[in-house]
Amino acid sequence: MKTGAKILVESLLREGTEIIFGYPGGVVLPIYDELYDSPLRHLLVRHEQAAAHAADGYARASGRVGVCLATSGPGACNLVTGIATSYMDSTPVVAITGQVPTNLLGNDAFQESDITGITLPITKHNYLVKSAGDIGRVVQEAFYIASTGRPGPVLIDIPKDVSTGMAEDVKLPEKVTLRGYNPTYKGHKRQIEKALELLSHAERPLIYAGGGIISSNASPELIEFATLATIPVTTTLMGIGCIPCHHPLNLGMLGMHGTEYANFAVTECDLMFAIGARFDDRVTGRIDTFAPHAKIIHIDIDPAEIGKNKRIDVPIVGDVKAVLKDILTLMKKQDAHDIWLKKIKHWKQHHPLKCPSTGGLHPQFVIRTLSDLVKEKAVIVSEVGQNQMWTAQHFCFHNPRTWITSGGLGTMGFGFPAGIGVHFARPDVPTFVIAGDGSIQMNIQEMGTVAASKIPVKIAILNNMYLGMVRQWQELFFDRRYSFTELPAVDFVKIGNAYGIEGIRVETPEDVLPAFQASLDCDGPFVMDFRIEREENVFPMVPAGAAINEMIGGHPR
Amino acid sequence: MKPHTLSILVENKAGVLSRVTGLFSRRGFNIESLAVGPCEEPGMSRITIVVIGDDAKVEQIMKQLNKLIDIIKVSDLTENERVERELALIKVTAEQGTSRAEIMQIATIFRASIVDVSPKSLVLQVTGETDKINALEKILRQYGVKEFVRTGMIGILRGSKMISGGK
Ligand SMILES: Cc1ncc(C[n+]2csc(CCOP(=O)(O)OP(=O)(O)O)c2C)c(N)n1
Ligand SMILES: [Mg+2]
């Protein structure tokens, strides 16, 4: 016989868990006692929200399931934003929470909250475990559900008496089978043939590539398909990295802050392959004017995404990687789309992203400097706001899973703790967090975590003393009425120092490269406080409700 | 916008009903009628839900329902030949005298049965489609309907076709 807590830890190890991110409390004491001398690593964060984001960052960078742990009530509730962030971006996370003993459930016991109820709409599935004997099966199922099909977070709520309760080891099946859960991996052959038939007549095809390509590890297949059929590729914010930035067919990001040439290509294409993407409103702009001349082929593992926002001509439900492999097998030799590529080349030449070079310190320059310095030897994690968009636009990403960002939920405070998780997934390369001065202050307490455990995350704060993205909207659409978006100056280097972290303030372009070099020379965490041009904007931009080719801040057409 | 009758086969587990209904409330759908009970398979329940909504929205909800792990199968019965029934209990004011006799006559016409009698009231039990039950309630209103309780609609396909099976 073993305790539920012991079964839990053994089950996590059985699933291959290397590290869990957590924070203790009353009802998880039995679990923490089990962790005390367990081979399972545990990282103590300073706020449970950070544990959830760290688990998520770990999952995104590694492709494996990230795990976080919190106590009941306030601990569990603090995970919520992190779980919702994973849910929106479909990342595999297992969140474990303690719960009050079963005999007190529903009694408003001390630190009780109905976390399975609260997380119902933001988890792929959740469990309230009722007996120690169920823990092994539940953990196995949770990892299976989180990591297969369209990935997503799964929460396991474990009452205290269940983790102290005794049970025999149960023999678990090799493979999980759940009657109500059977994701479709293989695409329908006839649908694939229909898609290829459309391709053979297309003159201006375009691939709109989303985060699904990253999560199904389908980058090589995507690049092969694009290259063999000479189809240009535009990626969503979540899809960045699925094709190298310098690949001749890559048009960069589309949508609200996409490149002009990507958005022009969307508007003019006659055939669109939407692959692992979900027609989010930040991508499409006014939906009825999105790809108005195109027949649309949509490849996605989630049937509920097909036709959700946009009418689809050829849906293909299946794992993006498997479907692309089948496409490659069935595809005949394709004609190159020379005229189309020439047109795109022209757009690229005449509508490049702008990188201001006169005046003070520009964030675009900061990002490009880092990009040139680290090349493909780093993982970049962003916060949310202008800092995120500048990084997405100006950093040159070479590989999948090297760009980590909160897309669907746009969670300020995600980046820094996610970066902590990323480090454990990719200790072989430096992790850079590109933050805003607003976002970093949403989980700044994690400086304590990285300082205490010497986690060498490099934090680059693009400090404009504003909630810059909101300020930009106020400037453009609210008559420059900067209502509650100015942040007083904060000396982030001093804050870092107080935690025992080295840092540097940078005020001129000449000091940017040395600062990044200093951060790399430092063994531990490092803070860089870049005092950027305060009212720099992110351009080009599709105003809310406009068609995506109606951008402001671009080049004259 | 039209009524859709959805038949949902689910694992009979704690919380499954809120998982299902949550998908409706989140989208601002009002559930017109809901009936839940065990079914032909041990450990499973069948939920019958009637909602009013446009076809695309209902289709999206069905797809989302299908994604829930505890849900085995979702079918929209609306497009098929089907039998739909609901049971209602109606407590009507019925003093001794003519009104009592009239109510009993009405009950006969609607093939309702009188399942409880007291000096001041009668309880009628009626089964049928929604319209029939509504019609009976409307007629009884003049005598004074004290209480009106209905099960929610359930439906089954006509012929040998079945709503259950693998997902
Ligand atoms: C938790 C949370 N609250 C509010 C917002 C709305 N929001 C989006 S961007 C932004 C400003 C971010 O400011 P900062 O981190 O300084 O980044 P900047 O845009 O200045 O680069 C805000 C408030 C959000 N995305 N997340
Ligand atoms: Mg800012």
PDB file of N, CA and C in Angstrom, chain A residues 345-383:
ATOM      1  N   LYS A 345       7.762  39.614 -54.735  1.00  0.00           N
ATOM      2  CA  LYS A 345       9.111  40.145 -54.596  1.00  0.00           C
ATOM      3  C   LYS A 345       9.091  41.676 -54.708  1.00  0.00           C
ATOM      4  N   HIS A 346       8.283  42.136 -55.637  1.00  0.00           N
ATOM      5  CA  HIS A 346       8.136  43.578 -55.817  1.00  0.00           C
ATOM      6  C   HIS A 346       7.591  44.227 -54.534  1.00  0.00           C
ATOM      7  N   TRP A 347       6.539  43.615 -53.988  1.00  0.00           N
ATOM      8  CA  TRP A 347       5.972  44.147 -52.731  1.00  0.00           C
ATOM      9  C   TRP A 347       7.033  44.155 -51.636  1.00  0.00           C
ATOM     10  N   LYS A 348       7.772  43.053 -51.555  1.00  0.00           N
ATOM     11  CA  LYS A 348       8.782  42.947 -50.491  1.00  0.00           C
ATOM     12  C   LYS A 348       9.808  44.077 -50.615  1.00  0.00           C
ATOM     13  N   GLN A 349      10.189  44.359 -51.862  1.00  0.00           N
ATOM     14  CA  GLN A 349      11.182  45.410 -52.071  1.00  0.00           C
ATOM     15  C   GLN A 349      10.661  46.787 -51.698  1.00  0.00           C
ATOM     16  N   HIS A 350       9.409  47.023 -52.035  1.00  0.00           N
ATOM     17  CA  HIS A 350       8.881  48.370 -51.865  1.00  0.00           C
ATOM     18  C   HIS A 350       8.124  48.598 -50.566  1.00  0.00           C
ATOM     19  N   HIS A 351       7.867  47.541 -49.840  1.00  0.00           N
ATOM     20  CA  HIS A 351       7.119  47.693 -48.578  1.00  0.00           C
ATOM     21  C   HIS A 351       7.792  46.968 -47.417  1.00  0.00           C
ATOM     22  N   PRO A 352       9.092  47.169 -47.220  1.00  0.00           N
ATOM     23  CA  PRO A 352       9.733  46.449 -46.113  1.00  0.00           C
ATOM     24  C   PRO A 352       9.268  46.999 -44.770  1.00  0.00           C
ATOM     25  N   LEU A 353       9.472  46.221 -43.726  1.00  0.00           N
ATOM     26  CA  LEU A 353       9.202  46.739 -42.379  1.00  0.00           C
ATOM     27  C   LEU A 353      10.133  47.915 -42.130  1.00  0.00           C
ATOM     28  N   LYS A 354       9.618  48.928 -41.483  1.00  0.00           N
ATOM     29  CA  LYS A 354      10.436  50.115 -41.237  1.00  0.00           C
ATOM     30  C   LYS A 354      11.218  49.951 -39.942  1.00  0.00           C
ATOM     31  N   CYS A 355      12.457  50.406 -39.974  1.00  0.00           N
ATOM     32  CA  CYS A 355      13.289  50.342 -38.785  1.00  0.00           C
ATOM     33  C   CYS A 355      13.945  51.701 -38.594  1.00  0.00           C
ATOM     34  N   PRO A 356      13.305  52.598 -37.827  1.00  0.00           N
ATOM     35  CA  PRO A 356      13.822  53.960 -37.704  1.00  0.00           C
ATOM     36  C   PRO A 356      15.246  53.971 -37.148  1.00  0.00           C
ATOM     37  N   SER A 357      16.082  54.857 -37.691  1.00  0.00           N
ATOM     38  CA  SER A 357      17.483  54.822 -37.275  1.00  0.00           C
ATOM     39  C   SER A 357      17.981  56.169 -36.762  1.00  0.00           C
ATOM     40  N   THR A 358      17.169  57.210 -36.928  1.00  0.00           N
ATOM     41  CA  THR A 358      17.635  58.506 -36.408  1.00  0.00           C
ATOM     42  C   THR A 358      16.964  58.773 -35.064  1.00  0.00           C
ATOM     43  N   GLY A 359      17.527  59.723 -34.315  1.00  0.00           N
ATOM     44  CA  GLY A 359      16.948  60.049 -33.021  1.00  0.00           C
ATOM     45  C   GLY A 359      17.493  59.144 -31.942  1.00  0.00           C
ATOM     46  N   GLY A 360      16.680  58.869 -30.944  1.00  0.00           N
ATOM     47  CA  GLY A 360      17.138  58.147 -29.756  1.00  0.00           C
ATOM     48  C   GLY A 360      17.257  56.645 -29.942  1.00  0.00           C
ATOM     49  N   LEU A 361      16.860  55.923 -28.928  1.00  0.00           N
ATOM     50  CA  LEU A 361      16.992  54.471 -28.927  1.00  0.00           C
ATOM     51  C   LEU A 361      15.670  53.853 -29.392  1.00  0.00           C
ATOM     52  N   HIS A 362      15.750  53.144 -30.516  1.00  0.00           N
ATOM     53  CA  HIS A 362      14.529  52.569 -31.073  1.00  0.00           C
ATOM     54  C   HIS A 362      14.440  51.077 -30.759  1.00  0.00           C
ATOM     55  N   PRO A 363      13.263  50.639 -30.349  1.00  0.00           N
ATOM     56  CA  PRO A 363      13.093  49.234 -29.963  1.00  0.00           C
ATOM     57  C   PRO A 363      13.395  48.272 -31.120  1.00  0.00           C
ATOM     58  N   GLN A 364      13.041  48.689 -32.339  1.00  0.00           N
ATOM     59  CA  GLN A 364      13.298  47.813 -33.486  1.00  0.00           C
ATOM     60  C   GLN A 364      14.789  47.527 -33.599  1.00  0.00           C
ATOM     61  N   PHE A 365      15.587  48.562 -33.346  1.00  0.00           N
ATOM     62  CA  PHE A 365      17.041  48.416 -33.410  1.00  0.00           C
ATOM     63  C   PHE A 365      17.540  47.479 -32.304  1.00  0.00           C
ATOM     64  N   VAL A 366      16.947  47.609 -31.133  1.00  0.00           N
ATOM     65  CA  VAL A 366      17.332  46.735 -30.013  1.00  0.00           C
ATOM     66  C   VAL A 366      17.094  45.270 -30.400  1.00  0.00           C
ATOM     67  N   ILE A 367      15.926  45.013 -30.956  1.00  0.00           N
ATOM     68  CA  ILE A 367      15.568  43.629 -31.317  1.00  0.00           C
ATOM     69  C   ILE A 367      16.493  43.122 -32.427  1.00  0.00           C
ATOM     70  N   ARG A 368      16.735  43.959 -33.440  1.00  0.00           N
ATOM     71  CA  ARG A 368      17.596  43.516 -34.546  1.00  0.00           C
ATOM     72  C   ARG A 368      19.018  43.258 -34.074  1.00  0.00           C
ATOM     73  N   THR A 369      19.462  44.063 -33.111  1.00  0.00           N
ATOM     74  CA  THR A 369      20.813  43.864 -32.587  1.00  0.00           C
ATOM     75  C   THR A 369      20.918  42.501 -31.886  1.00  0.00           C
ATOM     76  N   LEU A 370      19.903  42.193 -31.086  1.00  0.00           N
ATOM     77  CA  LEU A 370      19.903  40.895 -30.402  1.00  0.00           C
ATOM     78  C   LEU A 370      19.848  39.761 -31.423  1.00  0.00           C
ATOM     79  N   SER A 371      18.995  39.946 -32.422  1.00  0.00           N
ATOM     80  CA  SER A 371      18.822  38.928 -33.446  1.00  0.00           C
ATOM     81  C   SER A 371      20.150  38.644 -34.154  1.00  0.00           C
ATOM     82  N   ASP A 372      20.857  39.716 -34.526  1.00  0.00           N
ATOM     83  CA  ASP A 372      22.138  39.542 -35.215  1.00  0.00           C
ATOM     84  C   ASP A 372      23.180  38.907 -34.301  1.00  0.00           C
ATOM     85  N   LEU A 373      23.081  39.198 -33.017  1.00  0.00           N
ATOM     86  CA  LEU A 373      24.064  38.672 -32.077  1.00  0.00           C
ATOM     87  C   LEU A 373      23.867  37.179 -31.818  1.00  0.00           C
ATOM     88  N   VAL A 374      22.651  36.787 -31.466  1.00  0.00           N
ATOM     89  CA  VAL A 374      22.451  35.391 -31.036  1.00  0.00           C
ATOM     90  C   VAL A 374      22.102  34.460 -32.194  1.00  0.00           C
ATOM     91  N   LYS A 375      21.642  35.039 -33.315  1.00  0.00           N
ATOM     92  CA  LYS A 375      21.222  34.252 -34.476  1.00  0.00           C
ATOM     93  C   LYS A 375      20.255  33.146 -34.049  1.00  0.00           C
ATOM     94  N   GLU A 376      20.601  31.873 -34.378  1.00  0.00           N
ATOM     95  CA  GLU A 376      19.615  30.862 -33.995  1.00  0.00           C
ATOM     96  C   GLU A 376      19.913  30.221 -32.647  1.00  0.00           C
ATOM     97  N   LYS A 377      20.865  30.784 -31.943  1.00  0.00           N
ATOM     98  CA  LYS A 377      21.262  30.156 -30.682  1.00  0.00           C
ATOM     99  C   LYS A 377      20.618  30.813 -29.473  1.00  0.00           C
ATOM    100  N   ALA A 378      19.303  30.880 -29.455  1.00  0.00           N
ATOM    101  CA  ALA A 378      18.588  31.419 -28.294  1.00  0.00           C
ATOM    102  C   ALA A 378      17.115  31.081 -28.435  1.00  0.00           C
ATOM    103  N   VAL A 379      16.430  31.076 -27.313  1.00  0.00           N
ATOM    104  CA  VAL A 379      14.974  31.049 -27.356  1.00  0.00           C
ATOM    105  C   VAL A 379      14.505  32.419 -26.870  1.00  0.00           C
ATOM    106  N   ILE A 380      13.557  32.982 -27.607  1.00  0.00           N
ATOM    107  CA  ILE A 380      13.075  34.323 -27.301  1.00  0.00           C
ATOM    108  C   ILE A 380      11.648  34.218 -26.774  1.00  0.00           C
ATOM    109  N   VAL A 381      11.429  34.812 -25.614  1.00  0.00           N
ATOM    110  CA  VAL A 381      10.103  34.798 -25.009  1.00  0.00           C
ATOM    111  C   VAL A 381       9.656  36.248 -24.903  1.00  0.00           C
ATOM    112  N   SER A 382       8.410  36.528 -25.246  1.00  0.00           N
ATOM    113  CA  SER A 382       8.002  37.930 -25.137  1.00  0.00           C
ATOM    114  C   SER A 382       6.926  38.102 -24.095  1.00  0.00           C
ATOM    115  N   GLU A 383       6.795  39.331 -23.653  1.00  0.00           N
ATOM    116  CA  GLU A 383       5.617  39.715 -22.882  1.00  0.00           C
ATOM    117  C   GLU A 383       4.552  40.130 -23.889  1.00  0.00           C
TER     118      GLU A 383
END
